[in-house]
XYZ file of C-alpha atoms in Angstrom:
491
model
C 161.176 69.734 -223.571
C 157.863 71.315 -224.539
C 156.992 74.424 -222.586
C 153.270 73.883 -222.537
C 153.030 70.100 -222.515
C 150.759 68.722 -219.843
C 153.662 67.230 -217.923
C 155.332 70.632 -217.686
C 152.882 71.722 -215.028
C 152.779 68.464 -213.071
C 154.729 67.904 -209.876
C 158.160 66.479 -210.636
C 160.466 64.777 -208.211
C 158.669 65.748 -205.014
C 159.554 63.778 -201.888
C 156.779 62.156 -199.892
C 157.179 63.741 -196.461
C 154.113 62.043 -194.961
C 155.523 58.568 -194.432
C 158.605 56.423 -194.375
C 160.494 55.860 -197.609
C 159.523 52.684 -199.412
C 163.015 51.200 -199.303
C 163.011 51.318 -195.475
C 159.608 49.603 -195.302
C 160.779 46.848 -197.673
C 163.956 46.358 -195.653
C 162.008 45.895 -192.406
C 159.763 43.300 -194.025
C 162.786 41.423 -195.307
C 164.451 41.355 -191.897
C 161.250 40.109 -190.238
C 161.092 37.269 -192.738
C 164.714 36.318 -192.102
C 164.277 36.319 -188.322
C 161.337 33.935 -188.545
C 163.185 31.352 -190.674
C 166.745 31.299 -189.342
C 168.388 30.595 -186.024
C 170.140 33.433 -184.245
C 173.562 32.042 -185.330
C 172.597 31.840 -188.987
C 170.901 35.181 -188.750
C 174.075 36.821 -187.375
C 176.175 35.542 -190.290
C 173.523 36.623 -192.753
C 173.416 40.105 -191.233
C 177.215 40.488 -191.416
C 177.311 39.474 -195.091
C 174.351 41.735 -195.854
C 175.997 44.767 -194.228
C 179.307 44.108 -195.998
C 177.515 44.077 -199.363
C 175.883 47.409 -198.545
C 179.249 48.875 -197.530
C 180.916 47.766 -200.773
C 178.041 49.208 -202.799
C 178.230 52.565 -201.001
C 181.997 52.842 -201.473
C 181.707 52.044 -205.181
C 178.853 54.503 -205.681
C 180.680 57.264 -203.807
C 183.836 56.779 -205.842
C 181.932 56.819 -209.105
C 180.070 59.975 -208.163
C 183.232 61.843 -207.184
C 185.077 60.878 -210.340
C 182.227 62.004 -212.615
C 181.689 65.352 -210.900
C 183.129 68.463 -212.580
C 186.370 69.787 -211.071
C 185.858 72.906 -208.997
C 189.349 74.063 -208.188
C 189.881 75.846 -211.504
C 186.587 77.722 -211.601
C 187.057 81.407 -212.361
C 185.728 84.251 -210.250
C 182.534 84.660 -212.242
C 181.898 80.963 -212.905
C 179.463 80.652 -210.019
C 179.030 76.992 -209.110
C 176.638 76.180 -206.294
C 177.891 73.240 -204.234
C 176.324 74.360 -200.964
C 173.404 72.776 -199.176
C 171.680 76.183 -199.185
C 170.594 76.142 -202.818
C 167.267 77.741 -201.920
C 168.402 79.947 -199.057
C 166.352 82.871 -200.410
C 163.186 80.787 -200.525
C 161.108 79.128 -203.212
C 159.138 80.370 -206.181
C 155.602 79.421 -207.158
C 154.895 79.617 -210.902
C 151.360 80.612 -211.883
C 149.559 78.682 -214.587
C 147.832 81.486 -216.460
C 144.909 81.373 -218.867
C 146.397 80.607 -222.320
C 145.524 84.045 -223.691
C 148.332 85.550 -221.590
C 151.151 83.362 -222.937
C 150.452 80.137 -224.847
C 148.033 81.658 -227.364
C 150.491 84.459 -228.130
C 152.981 81.830 -229.299
C 150.342 79.946 -231.254
C 149.445 83.201 -233.047
C 153.078 84.127 -233.686
C 152.308 85.453 -237.164
C 150.350 88.289 -235.529
C 153.037 89.487 -233.092
C 154.624 91.849 -235.602
C 152.706 93.633 -238.379
C 155.747 93.530 -240.665
C 157.256 90.081 -240.176
C 156.310 86.692 -238.760
C 157.868 86.007 -235.363
C 157.293 82.246 -235.387
C 160.986 81.399 -235.699
C 161.854 83.974 -233.044
C 159.566 82.400 -230.424
C 160.299 78.781 -231.354
C 162.165 76.222 -229.262
C 160.792 77.595 -225.979
C 162.191 81.039 -226.771
C 165.735 79.953 -227.590
C 165.100 80.006 -231.339
C 166.490 77.775 -234.106
C 169.839 76.027 -233.750
C 172.673 78.113 -235.216
C 173.760 75.358 -237.583
C 175.273 77.816 -240.085
C 178.074 78.567 -237.609
C 179.403 75.014 -237.725
C 182.799 74.677 -239.341
C 182.815 78.191 -240.803
C 182.944 80.612 -237.868
C 182.979 78.193 -234.938
C 184.363 74.633 -234.749
C 181.563 72.130 -235.269
C 181.928 70.599 -231.806
C 181.331 74.007 -230.173
C 178.122 74.910 -232.003
C 175.455 72.864 -230.103
C 174.994 75.578 -227.406
C 174.405 78.260 -230.063
C 170.948 79.382 -231.194
C 169.507 82.271 -233.171
C 167.767 83.843 -230.183
C 165.600 86.930 -230.534
C 166.551 89.855 -228.297
C 162.937 90.137 -227.048
C 162.494 86.435 -226.192
C 163.272 86.833 -222.495
C 159.683 86.323 -221.351
C 159.527 82.875 -222.923
C 163.021 81.906 -221.765
C 162.273 82.867 -218.159
C 159.029 80.890 -218.244
C 160.840 77.857 -219.661
C 163.570 78.056 -217.048
C 161.132 78.654 -214.179
C 159.402 75.313 -214.812
C 162.725 73.548 -214.183
C 163.982 75.926 -211.501
C 165.668 74.140 -208.618
C 163.804 76.374 -206.146
C 160.365 76.033 -207.704
C 157.515 74.881 -205.488
C 154.070 73.706 -206.559
C 152.682 74.566 -203.124
C 151.889 78.296 -203.021
C 151.667 78.389 -199.235
C 155.398 77.553 -199.052
C 156.496 80.152 -201.615
C 158.519 83.259 -200.872
C 157.774 84.724 -204.301
C 155.212 84.215 -207.051
C 156.294 84.311 -210.694
C 153.615 85.364 -213.155
C 154.516 84.269 -216.731
C 152.516 86.939 -218.562
C 154.251 87.721 -221.869
C 153.572 91.445 -221.673
C 156.153 92.432 -224.276
C 154.795 89.977 -226.833
C 151.213 90.929 -226.014
C 151.748 94.618 -226.782
C 154.337 94.312 -229.570
C 151.893 94.302 -232.476
C 150.336 97.507 -231.137
C 153.671 99.205 -230.434
C 154.803 98.566 -233.996
C 151.509 99.765 -235.480
C 151.646 103.546 -235.248
C 147.930 103.803 -236.000
C 147.076 101.970 -232.779
C 145.509 103.973 -229.971
C 146.588 104.241 -226.344
C 143.584 102.078 -225.491
C 144.782 99.384 -227.924
C 148.252 99.369 -226.365
C 146.921 99.188 -222.820
C 144.221 96.564 -223.393
C 146.342 93.349 -223.089
C 147.870 94.482 -219.795
C 144.523 95.612 -218.409
C 143.049 92.187 -219.183
C 145.920 90.548 -217.323
C 145.504 92.789 -214.268
C 141.775 92.126 -214.342
C 142.563 88.443 -213.898
C 145.437 88.557 -211.404
C 143.702 90.888 -208.942
C 141.186 88.141 -208.125
C 143.820 85.507 -207.293
C 143.994 84.706 -203.548
C 147.759 85.032 -203.130
C 147.784 88.319 -205.016
C 145.048 89.672 -202.780
C 146.954 88.491 -199.722
C 149.975 90.693 -200.511
C 148.604 93.195 -203.059
C 151.264 91.834 -205.414
C 154.262 92.795 -203.264
C 155.684 89.256 -203.424
C 154.865 88.750 -207.115
C 157.122 89.326 -210.119
C 157.164 88.962 -213.876
C 159.699 89.289 -216.659
C 159.404 92.040 -219.269
C 161.119 91.122 -222.514
C 161.330 94.741 -223.613
C 162.872 97.828 -222.057
C 161.062 99.159 -219.011
C 160.536 102.398 -220.952
C 158.132 100.651 -223.352
C 155.742 100.163 -220.416
C 155.835 103.694 -218.981
C 153.765 105.835 -221.340
C 152.954 109.011 -219.435
C 150.183 110.468 -221.629
C 147.548 108.985 -223.888
C 148.585 111.255 -226.758
C 152.086 109.716 -226.849
C 152.409 107.556 -229.963
C 154.636 104.935 -228.316
C 154.353 102.616 -225.370
C 151.862 101.204 -222.926
C 151.179 102.572 -219.446
C 151.378 99.103 -217.844
C 153.916 100.021 -215.151
C 151.977 103.178 -214.269
C 148.743 101.286 -213.633
C 147.731 101.268 -209.926
C 147.887 97.470 -209.548
C 151.558 97.474 -210.635
C 152.755 99.728 -207.818
C 154.181 96.854 -205.751
C 154.986 94.103 -208.239
C 158.641 93.395 -209.083
C 159.738 93.081 -212.700
C 162.832 91.720 -214.350
C 163.606 93.708 -217.484
C 166.379 94.028 -220.064
C 166.689 97.723 -219.176
C 165.471 99.194 -215.928
C 164.353 102.663 -214.914
C 167.208 103.819 -212.686
C 164.935 105.396 -210.076
C 162.386 102.570 -209.824
C 163.216 100.159 -206.963
C 160.887 97.509 -208.408
C 162.893 97.144 -211.635
C 165.684 94.552 -211.813
C 167.873 94.576 -214.935
C 168.893 91.283 -216.527
C 171.065 90.682 -219.621
C 169.542 90.671 -223.072
C 169.140 87.131 -224.389
C 171.997 86.377 -226.748
C 172.823 83.265 -228.760
C 174.947 81.215 -226.351
C 172.926 78.836 -224.147
C 175.209 76.269 -222.500
C 173.765 72.996 -221.313
C 176.693 71.958 -219.126
C 179.810 73.161 -217.388
C 181.778 71.559 -220.208
C 179.992 73.761 -222.779
C 181.071 76.854 -220.864
C 184.689 75.880 -220.368
C 185.199 74.782 -223.966
C 183.755 78.056 -225.252
C 185.817 80.130 -222.819
C 189.001 78.412 -223.950
C 188.084 78.932 -227.620
C 187.554 82.691 -227.285
C 190.566 83.062 -224.976
C 192.959 81.587 -227.563
C 191.273 83.028 -230.661
C 193.529 84.874 -233.124
C 192.069 88.377 -233.558
C 193.350 90.255 -236.625
C 191.357 93.455 -235.973
C 192.014 96.003 -233.237
C 188.327 96.941 -233.085
C 184.998 96.456 -234.823
C 181.665 98.197 -235.124
C 178.471 96.279 -235.869
C 175.436 98.497 -236.375
C 173.223 100.396 -238.757
C 172.717 104.073 -239.424
C 169.636 105.839 -238.064
C 168.779 108.315 -240.805
C 165.892 109.746 -238.820
C 168.203 110.785 -235.949
C 170.031 114.099 -236.230
C 173.811 113.753 -235.824
C 173.450 109.983 -235.619
C 176.420 108.672 -233.640
C 176.189 105.221 -235.206
C 176.689 106.750 -238.646
C 179.758 108.566 -237.324
C 181.214 105.322 -235.948
C 180.647 103.554 -239.262
C 182.451 106.360 -241.107
C 185.361 106.216 -238.648
C 185.574 102.455 -239.007
C 185.645 102.615 -242.798
C 188.417 105.242 -242.663
C 190.396 103.107 -240.202
C 189.930 99.920 -242.226
C 193.447 98.770 -241.391
C 192.453 98.548 -237.723
C 188.658 98.349 -237.732
C 186.157 95.870 -239.147
C 182.879 97.589 -240.091
C 179.628 95.648 -240.400
C 176.794 97.837 -241.682
C 173.497 96.322 -240.543
C 171.699 98.467 -243.099
C 173.291 96.306 -245.776
C 173.757 92.978 -243.980
C 171.017 91.437 -241.801
C 172.380 91.416 -238.253
C 169.482 90.189 -236.153
C 168.796 86.638 -235.018
C 170.721 84.626 -237.544
C 173.884 86.281 -238.827
C 177.181 84.442 -238.663
C 178.903 87.649 -239.777
C 178.118 89.359 -236.453
C 179.688 86.642 -234.323
C 182.671 86.430 -236.660
C 183.293 90.192 -236.462
C 183.395 90.081 -232.658
C 185.552 86.942 -232.577
C 188.071 88.619 -234.890
C 188.441 91.846 -232.855
C 190.106 92.838 -229.599
C 187.584 95.627 -228.964
C 183.984 96.259 -230.046
C 182.360 99.708 -230.214
C 179.106 99.891 -228.254
C 177.114 103.116 -228.652
C 173.642 103.265 -227.166
C 170.922 101.344 -228.990
C 167.317 102.410 -229.554
C 167.480 103.015 -225.808
C 170.579 103.510 -223.667
C 171.386 99.761 -223.498
C 172.119 97.405 -226.376
C 171.892 93.656 -227.050
C 175.115 93.882 -229.059
C 177.058 94.458 -225.830
C 176.329 90.887 -224.784
C 177.010 89.443 -228.253
C 180.378 91.177 -228.141
C 181.328 89.962 -224.655
C 180.261 86.376 -225.327
C 182.775 86.412 -228.185
C 185.528 87.540 -225.804
C 185.743 91.034 -227.289
C 186.248 94.031 -224.975
C 183.374 96.565 -225.125
C 184.029 100.272 -225.722
C 181.245 102.477 -224.326
C 180.354 106.076 -225.165
C 177.426 106.540 -222.763
C 177.937 105.920 -219.058
C 174.447 104.437 -218.740
C 174.946 101.661 -221.299
C 175.903 99.301 -218.480
C 176.248 101.632 -215.483
C 173.363 101.235 -213.065
C 172.023 98.315 -215.079
C 173.989 95.071 -214.916
C 176.181 95.237 -211.786
C 174.702 91.937 -210.580
C 176.162 90.203 -213.622
C 179.350 92.125 -214.351
C 182.317 93.361 -212.373
C 181.610 96.486 -210.321
C 184.839 97.897 -211.749
C 183.915 98.648 -215.394
C 187.440 99.800 -216.226
C 188.629 96.235 -215.578
C 186.690 94.829 -218.549
C 185.722 97.801 -220.747
C 186.850 101.143 -222.162
C 184.954 104.418 -221.859
C 185.370 107.251 -224.391
C 182.941 110.145 -224.140
C 180.960 110.542 -227.350
C 181.501 114.317 -227.453
C 185.266 113.823 -227.651
C 184.725 111.632 -230.701
C 182.262 114.037 -232.290
C 184.514 117.080 -231.994
C 187.595 115.180 -233.116
C 189.651 115.722 -229.963
C 189.945 111.975 -229.347
C 190.865 109.228 -231.800
C 189.274 105.878 -230.993
C 192.117 104.033 -232.691
C 194.824 105.864 -230.736
C 193.060 105.277 -227.423
C 192.802 101.552 -228.096
C 196.370 101.321 -229.397
C 197.434 102.683 -226.017
C 196.531 99.389 -224.354
C 199.386 96.887 -224.188
C 198.957 93.235 -225.133
C 199.093 92.410 -221.425
C 196.346 94.977 -220.707
C 194.184 93.444 -223.431
C 194.807 89.915 -222.155
C 193.860 90.902 -218.620
C 190.679 92.694 -219.722
C 189.687 89.843 -222.020
C 190.125 87.348 -219.189
C 187.739 89.445 -217.110
C 185.173 89.478 -219.927
C 185.495 85.724 -220.456
C 185.111 85.036 -216.742
C 181.723 86.795 -216.845
C 180.302 84.650 -219.670
C 178.389 82.220 -217.389
C 176.660 85.109 -215.614
C 175.490 86.875 -218.782
C 174.257 83.669 -220.463
C 170.922 81.864 -220.156
C 171.542 78.135 -219.798
C 169.494 75.768 -221.924
C 167.265 73.636 -219.659
C 167.276 69.872 -219.440
C 170.640 69.090 -217.883
C 170.411 68.712 -214.116
C 174.057 69.615 -213.657
C 173.461 72.874 -215.498
C 170.204 73.600 -213.718
C 171.511 72.915 -210.232
C 175.175 73.874 -210.186
C 175.765 76.805 -212.548
C 174.303 80.167 -211.632
C 173.438 81.866 -214.899
C 171.615 85.119 -215.665
C 168.245 83.545 -214.834
C 169.386 82.323 -211.413
C 171.014 85.615 -210.487
C 168.013 87.696 -211.553
C 165.459 85.562 -209.700
C 167.645 85.420 -206.587
C 167.798 89.220 -206.557
C 163.992 89.413 -206.602
C 163.820 86.873 -203.770
C 166.427 88.836 -201.811
C 164.430 92.059 -202.182
C 161.187 90.392 -201.137
C 162.892 88.964 -198.058
C 164.386 92.360 -197.297
C 161.027 94.136 -197.404
C 159.786 91.546 -194.903
C 162.739 92.348 -192.649
C 164.537 89.083 -193.438
C 168.225 89.622 -194.199
C 170.076 86.716 -195.842
C 173.790 86.849 -196.606
């Protein structure tokens, strides 16, 4: 599927509600013809045979459909499968078609997104990135590799746009929409300025100001002042909250007056901003079917894990008392229990089999804060069935409750960083205190959450309609909030 092909923006599968279905019209014509050429007696026999044929066809079709449907009785707690007739109970979403400068042209000019490195591979394949073919047969069995891609951690804007075009609750009629999704790739638009420290505050604000200059003239924006509109930010919310023009980092996008009512999905939210909705970082696993999910869950559930714990990360030499450096040192000293992967020596981003292998081989994975309080590695770790160990309460707390259990102790371990720094707590001894049964129970909880922290690959109707993934859950939360502000409460 091509994200910006002409057919992507055409109406697909809409039912004609302004007339009778064609099959009913054809049936009436056929019956009129029969009546005019047969006696009543012949007609009666014909009608009986005709109805019997229909009945046989319906029974056969029904049986076939039931036998080919996925079983539902063994679905785990977090494998959310929607079999209800209320698939769009929160309402429908209208997807704007923006001028190309706000999304399509950014992808076409992918060499300019980062002043240090081309991002063309990172934004390819509608945001999912290249197929992870190097995993096949080495780290992961060949038959389990099709759902794996080398996905960039900042590709969420493209992925959400791709998924929105196939969303089961999308409408092409804005007057029937509950919410309006605006696929402006704000993170990509400002990235080349964020990474260029010689850029000015005006440079960093310009792409977002151009977007707001366009959207404010749109009729449905003017109707609500943006209160029923939302977008996806592929970077942390903090990158869009520059407070002063003399700050060398960030854009002031979320502080601009026109953004005071617009909802935003983001990989890390501001805890006091009610318009922010956190969603998982994009990782590499993008299932296309229920079968993809169940096969992967079974693989990680039965995986032999020789290491008690692992740490995947790089030192930050510019940070005083860098905690990552401390964890690497601890891991090297505890080499009999810990697998260390130094990302300063081994490339870890968007294409490293070693990262996935380290998590697959370990019961626990150490998850300090990243460049901000959250970290993409948390999701890489959990997708591999490894149990995360946190050192900052905010790494998942207050961020991802929609997608994870609201009882963090059921699927993770918390050790305060200060206890590690001052030597009063040994990470190895804490983790050795968990029994094999404890580890099995926690791992099962992590594995059950895999569908909710993954972004399904589009194109399979069963995946798009039946499995609620991170995209579905995030968009539904925005719809729920918009309904709530209108006084509409939906259970």
